[in-house]
């Protein structure tokens, strides 16, 4: 009896279910392996020459060097910390953590960030958002607070990291119908080529000193070229990919200065109370 003649019987139903479970198991394992492979490929120390050195200090016979993907502005960045002893040997510390904090004298606040990933060879990486630039003559400005534990004792070191105003705003805030004030960071470069582009966002809620991620929105997108007051078709809403990130598609049909106009939708209703738009130069 072949598989097709088994389908109409209880035995056939059990056989089909068993076959499905085997297929599902194989496919799940393959998916997990692919994910693990991507994760392992992602956990590689960066090339120092590809980064911008932000700060360097020595404390308790340890050299702390802060790098970033670019000079720091008030927007989303990837921050790297490198730890070495004074003879240059890498330090891999499983207890290490760090976070950003803005000090304005008596007032302090944080910003969105992820706990750092250890990349090996003394390197650690964390994406974070600086929601404002340093304010001259008002407090110490942004600092990277590093934490290390030894024998249940925590040591904290605050490293000054300069953050200047971005030429083009990439982190915006808005009041919302359900989640109070939120911050939406656009990860699209300031300048792109004409045509279609994937566009990513990170969304965080402001909750006191904390900035939990928000995943239950749809980010609707429109494009506008102000000089001609024309938009473009084939823009697709950014949907959640998890951990606060969203991804969609925008289309810039000709060169020039464009606007990406964002609307935050939740449970079928528009949620943002303030206008949100990002400027993009298209070449």
CSV table of C-alpha atoms in Angstrom, one decimal:
chain,number,residue,atom,x,y,z
A,1,UNK,CA,0.0,0.0,0.0
A,2,UNK,CA,1.4,3.4,-0.9
A,3,UNK,CA,1.1,6.7,1.0
A,4,UNK,CA,-1.8,7.9,-1.1
A,5,UNK,CA,-4.0,4.8,-0.3
A,6,UNK,CA,-3.2,5.3,3.5
A,7,UNK,CA,-4.7,8.8,3.7
A,8,UNK,CA,-8.3,7.7,4.1
A,9,UNK,CA,-7.6,5.5,7.1
A,10,UNK,CA,-6.7,6.2,10.8
A,11,UNK,CA,-3.4,4.4,10.0
A,12,UNK,CA,-2.9,6.8,7.1
A,13,UNK,CA,-3.7,9.8,9.2
A,14,UNK,CA,-1.1,8.8,11.8
A,15,UNK,CA,1.4,8.1,9.0
A,16,UNK,CA,0.8,11.5,7.5
A,17,UNK,CA,1.2,13.2,10.9
A,18,UNK,CA,4.4,11.3,11.5
A,19,UNK,CA,5.8,12.3,8.1
A,20,UNK,CA,4.8,16.0,8.8
A,21,UNK,CA,6.5,16.0,12.2
A,22,UNK,CA,9.7,14.6,10.6
A,23,UNK,CA,9.7,17.2,7.9
A,24,UNK,CA,8.9,20.0,10.4
A,25,UNK,CA,11.7,18.8,12.7
A,26,UNK,CA,14.2,18.8,9.8
A,27,UNK,CA,13.2,22.2,8.6
A,28,UNK,CA,13.3,23.6,12.2
A,29,UNK,CA,16.8,22.2,12.7
A,30,UNK,CA,17.9,23.6,9.4
A,31,UNK,CA,16.5,27.0,10.3
A,32,UNK,CA,18.1,26.9,13.8
A,33,UNK,CA,21.5,25.9,12.3
A,34,UNK,CA,21.2,28.8,9.8
A,35,UNK,CA,20.4,31.2,12.6
A,36,UNK,CA,23.3,29.9,14.7
A,37,UNK,CA,25.6,30.2,11.7
A,38,UNK,CA,24.5,33.8,11.2
A,39,UNK,CA,24.9,34.6,14.9
A,40,UNK,CA,28.4,33.1,15.0
A,41,UNK,CA,29.4,35.0,11.8
A,42,UNK,CA,28.1,38.2,13.5
A,43,UNK,CA,30.3,37.6,16.7
A,44,UNK,CA,33.6,38.6,15.1
A,45,UNK,CA,35.9,41.3,16.4
A,46,UNK,CA,35.8,44.3,14.0
A,47,UNK,CA,38.7,45.9,12.1
A,48,UNK,CA,39.9,48.8,14.1
A,49,UNK,CA,40.6,50.7,10.8
A,50,UNK,CA,36.9,50.6,10.0
A,51,UNK,CA,35.9,52.4,13.1
A,52,UNK,CA,36.2,55.9,14.6
A,53,UNK,CA,38.0,56.2,17.9
A,54,UNK,CA,35.9,58.1,20.4
A,55,UNK,CA,37.6,57.9,23.7
A,56,UNK,CA,40.6,56.3,25.4
A,57,UNK,CA,41.3,56.0,29.1
A,58,UNK,CA,43.3,53.8,31.6
A,59,UNK,CA,41.9,52.7,34.9
A,60,UNK,CA,43.1,50.1,37.3
A,61,UNK,CA,45.8,48.7,34.8
A,62,UNK,CA,43.1,48.3,32.1
A,63,UNK,CA,42.9,50.3,28.9
A,64,UNK,CA,39.4,51.2,27.9
A,65,UNK,CA,39.0,52.3,24.2
A,66,UNK,CA,35.6,53.4,22.8
A,67,UNK,CA,35.0,53.2,19.1
A,68,UNK,CA,31.9,53.8,17.0
A,69,UNK,CA,30.7,53.3,13.4
A,70,UNK,CA,31.0,57.1,12.9
A,71,UNK,CA,31.5,60.4,14.7
A,72,UNK,CA,28.8,60.5,17.4
A,73,UNK,CA,25.7,62.5,16.7
A,74,UNK,CA,22.2,62.5,18.3
A,75,UNK,CA,21.0,59.4,16.5
A,76,UNK,CA,21.4,55.6,16.3
A,77,UNK,CA,25.0,54.3,16.5
A,78,UNK,CA,26.9,51.1,17.0
A,79,UNK,CA,29.3,51.5,19.9
A,80,UNK,CA,32.4,49.3,20.4
A,81,UNK,CA,34.5,49.0,23.6
A,82,UNK,CA,37.9,47.4,23.6
A,83,UNK,CA,39.5,46.2,26.8
A,84,UNK,CA,43.3,45.5,27.1
A,85,UNK,CA,45.7,45.4,29.9
A,86,UNK,CA,48.6,47.9,30.0
A,87,UNK,CA,50.8,45.5,28.0
A,88,UNK,CA,48.2,45.2,25.2
A,89,UNK,CA,46.8,41.8,26.0
A,90,UNK,CA,43.0,41.6,25.4
A,91,UNK,CA,40.7,41.2,28.4
A,92,UNK,CA,37.6,39.1,28.0
A,93,UNK,CA,35.3,39.8,31.0
A,94,UNK,CA,32.0,37.9,31.1
A,95,UNK,CA,30.7,40.3,33.8
A,96,UNK,CA,31.2,43.5,31.7
A,97,UNK,CA,28.2,45.7,30.9
A,98,UNK,CA,27.8,49.3,29.8
A,99,UNK,CA,25.1,51.8,29.1
A,100,UNK,CA,24.8,55.5,28.0
A,101,UNK,CA,23.8,58.3,30.3
A,102,UNK,CA,23.4,62.0,29.7
A,103,UNK,CA,24.4,64.3,32.6
A,104,UNK,CA,23.0,67.8,32.6
A,105,UNK,CA,24.1,68.8,36.1
A,106,UNK,CA,21.3,67.8,38.5
A,107,UNK,CA,19.3,66.2,35.7
A,108,UNK,CA,20.3,62.8,34.2
A,109,UNK,CA,18.7,60.5,31.7
A,110,UNK,CA,19.6,57.5,29.6
A,111,UNK,CA,18.9,56.4,26.1
A,112,UNK,CA,17.9,53.3,24.2
A,113,UNK,CA,20.6,50.6,24.1
A,114,UNK,CA,21.2,46.9,24.1
A,115,UNK,CA,23.4,45.1,26.6
A,116,UNK,CA,26.8,44.6,24.9
A,117,UNK,CA,27.8,41.4,23.1
A,118,UNK,CA,31.2,40.0,23.7
A,119,UNK,CA,32.9,39.6,20.3
A,120,UNK,CA,36.2,38.0,21.6
A,121,UNK,CA,39.7,39.4,21.6
A,122,UNK,CA,38.7,42.0,24.2
A,123,UNK,CA,35.9,43.6,22.0
A,124,UNK,CA,32.3,44.3,23.0
A,125,UNK,CA,29.5,45.8,20.8
A,126,UNK,CA,26.2,47.5,21.5
A,127,UNK,CA,23.8,49.6,19.4
A,128,UNK,CA,22.5,52.7,21.2
A,129,UNK,CA,20.6,55.9,20.5
A,130,UNK,CA,21.7,59.3,21.7
A,131,UNK,CA,18.4,61.1,21.9
A,132,UNK,CA,20.0,64.6,22.1
A,133,UNK,CA,23.3,66.3,21.6
A,134,UNK,CA,25.6,67.5,24.4
A,135,UNK,CA,24.7,70.9,25.7
A,136,UNK,CA,27.7,73.1,26.1
A,137,UNK,CA,28.4,74.3,29.7
A,138,UNK,CA,25.5,72.2,31.1
A,139,UNK,CA,26.8,69.2,32.9
A,140,UNK,CA,29.2,66.5,31.6
A,141,UNK,CA,27.1,65.5,28.7
A,142,UNK,CA,27.0,61.9,27.5
A,143,UNK,CA,29.1,59.3,29.3
A,144,UNK,CA,29.5,55.6,28.7
A,145,UNK,CA,29.2,53.9,32.1
A,146,UNK,CA,31.1,50.6,32.2
A,147,UNK,CA,30.4,48.0,34.9
A,148,UNK,CA,32.6,45.1,35.9
A,149,UNK,CA,32.1,42.7,38.8
A,150,UNK,CA,34.7,40.9,40.9
A,151,UNK,CA,34.0,38.9,44.1
A,152,UNK,CA,30.5,40.4,44.1
A,153,UNK,CA,31.8,43.9,44.1
A,154,UNK,CA,30.8,46.1,41.1
A,155,UNK,CA,33.2,48.7,39.7
A,156,UNK,CA,31.8,51.5,37.5
A,157,UNK,CA,33.8,53.7,35.2
A,158,UNK,CA,32.2,56.7,33.5
A,159,UNK,CA,33.9,57.6,30.1
A,160,UNK,CA,33.1,60.9,28.5
A,161,UNK,CA,31.9,60.5,24.9
A,162,UNK,CA,31.2,63.6,22.8
A,163,UNK,CA,27.9,63.8,21.0
A,164,UNK,CA,27.3,66.6,18.6
A,165,UNK,CA,24.1,67.7,16.7
A,166,UNK,CA,23.3,65.7,13.6
A,167,UNK,CA,23.2,67.6,10.3
A,168,UNK,CA,20.1,65.6,9.4
A,169,UNK,CA,17.7,64.4,12.1
A,170,UNK,CA,17.5,60.7,12.3
A,171,UNK,CA,15.9,60.2,15.8
A,172,UNK,CA,12.5,61.8,16.3
A,173,UNK,CA,10.0,61.7,19.2
A,174,UNK,CA,6.3,61.8,19.3
A,175,UNK,CA,3.5,61.5,21.8
A,176,UNK,CA,1.3,58.5,21.1
A,177,UNK,CA,-2.3,57.4,21.9
A,178,UNK,CA,-1.2,54.3,24.0
A,179,UNK,CA,2.5,54.5,24.9
A,180,UNK,CA,3.1,58.1,25.9
A,181,UNK,CA,6.3,59.5,24.4
A,182,UNK,CA,8.2,57.3,22.0
A,183,UNK,CA,11.5,57.7,20.1
A,184,UNK,CA,11.7,56.5,16.5
A,185,UNK,CA,15.2,56.2,15.0
A,186,UNK,CA,15.5,55.9,11.2
A,187,UNK,CA,18.6,53.9,10.1
A,188,UNK,CA,18.6,55.1,6.5
A,189,UNK,CA,21.7,57.0,5.5
A,190,UNK,CA,21.4,60.8,4.9
A,191,UNK,CA,22.2,60.2,1.2
A,192,UNK,CA,21.2,57.3,-1.0
A,193,UNK,CA,21.0,56.5,-4.7
A,194,UNK,CA,17.8,56.9,-6.8
A,195,UNK,CA,15.5,53.8,-6.6
A,196,UNK,CA,14.1,51.4,-4.1
A,197,UNK,CA,15.8,51.0,-0.7
A,198,UNK,CA,15.1,48.9,2.4
A,199,UNK,CA,14.4,51.2,5.4
A,200,UNK,CA,14.8,50.2,9.0
A,201,UNK,CA,13.6,51.8,12.2
A,202,UNK,CA,14.1,51.3,15.9
A,203,UNK,CA,11.2,52.3,18.2
A,204,UNK,CA,11.5,52.8,22.0
A,205,UNK,CA,9.1,54.0,24.7
A,206,UNK,CA,10.4,56.5,27.2
A,207,UNK,CA,9.7,55.1,30.7
A,208,UNK,CA,11.6,57.2,33.2
A,209,UNK,CA,15.3,56.3,32.9
A,210,UNK,CA,14.4,53.3,30.8
A,211,UNK,CA,13.6,52.9,27.1
A,212,UNK,CA,11.9,49.6,26.5
A,213,UNK,CA,11.4,48.5,22.9
A,214,UNK,CA,8.0,48.6,21.1
A,215,UNK,CA,7.1,45.8,18.7
A,216,UNK,CA,3.3,46.0,18.1
A,217,UNK,CA,3.1,48.8,15.6
A,218,UNK,CA,3.0,49.2,11.8
A,219,UNK,CA,5.0,52.1,10.4
A,220,UNK,CA,3.3,53.5,7.4
A,221,UNK,CA,5.5,55.4,4.9
A,222,UNK,CA,5.0,58.1,2.3
A,223,UNK,CA,7.6,59.9,0.2
A,224,UNK,CA,7.5,63.5,-0.9
A,225,UNK,CA,9.8,65.6,-3.0
A,226,UNK,CA,9.1,69.1,-1.7
A,227,UNK,CA,10.4,71.0,-4.7
A,228,UNK,CA,7.9,69.3,-7.0
A,229,UNK,CA,5.3,68.3,-4.4
A,230,UNK,CA,5.3,64.8,-5.8
A,231,UNK,CA,5.6,61.4,-4.2
A,232,UNK,CA,6.5,57.9,-5.4
A,233,UNK,CA,4.7,54.6,-5.5
A,234,UNK,CA,6.0,51.2,-4.3
A,235,UNK,CA,6.6,52.3,-0.7
A,236,UNK,CA,5.8,49.4,1.7
A,237,UNK,CA,5.1,49.8,5.4
A,238,UNK,CA,7.7,48.9,7.9
A,239,UNK,CA,6.7,45.9,10.0
A,240,UNK,CA,8.2,44.5,13.2
A,241,UNK,CA,11.2,42.2,12.9
A,242,UNK,CA,11.5,41.9,16.7
A,243,UNK,CA,13.5,43.7,19.5
A,244,UNK,CA,12.1,47.1,18.5
A,245,UNK,CA,13.2,47.0,14.9
A,246,UNK,CA,11.0,47.5,11.9
A,247,UNK,CA,11.8,47.1,8.2
A,248,UNK,CA,10.0,48.3,5.1
A,249,UNK,CA,10.7,49.7,1.6
A,250,UNK,CA,10.9,53.2,0.2
A,251,UNK,CA,11.2,54.3,-3.4
A,252,UNK,CA,12.8,57.5,-4.6
A,253,UNK,CA,11.9,57.9,-8.3
A,254,UNK,CA,14.3,60.8,-9.1
A,255,UNK,CA,17.2,62.7,-7.7
A,256,UNK,CA,16.8,65.6,-5.3
A,257,UNK,CA,15.8,66.3,-1.7
A,258,UNK,CA,13.1,64.0,-0.4
A,259,UNK,CA,11.0,63.5,2.8
A,260,UNK,CA,10.1,60.2,4.3
A,261,UNK,CA,6.8,60.8,6.1
A,262,UNK,CA,6.1,58.3,8.9
A,263,UNK,CA,2.8,57.4,10.6
A,264,UNK,CA,2.7,55.0,13.6
A,265,UNK,CA,-0.3,52.7,13.5
A,266,UNK,CA,-1.5,50.3,16.3
A,267,UNK,CA,-4.5,48.1,16.3
A,268,UNK,CA,-5.8,49.7,13.1
A,269,UNK,CA,-5.6,53.3,14.4
A,270,UNK,CA,-3.1,56.1,13.8
A,271,UNK,CA,-1.2,56.6,17.1
A,272,UNK,CA,1.4,59.4,16.7
A,273,UNK,CA,0.4,62.8,17.9
A,274,UNK,CA,3.3,64.7,16.3
A,275,UNK,CA,4.5,64.9,12.7
A,276,UNK,CA,7.4,62.6,11.9
A,277,UNK,CA,9.5,63.1,8.8
A,278,UNK,CA,13.1,62.4,7.8
A,279,UNK,CA,15.0,64.2,5.1
A,280,UNK,CA,17.0,62.2,2.5
A,281,UNK,CA,19.3,63.5,-0.3
A,282,UNK,CA,18.9,61.3,-3.4
A,283,UNK,CA,21.6,61.2,-6.0
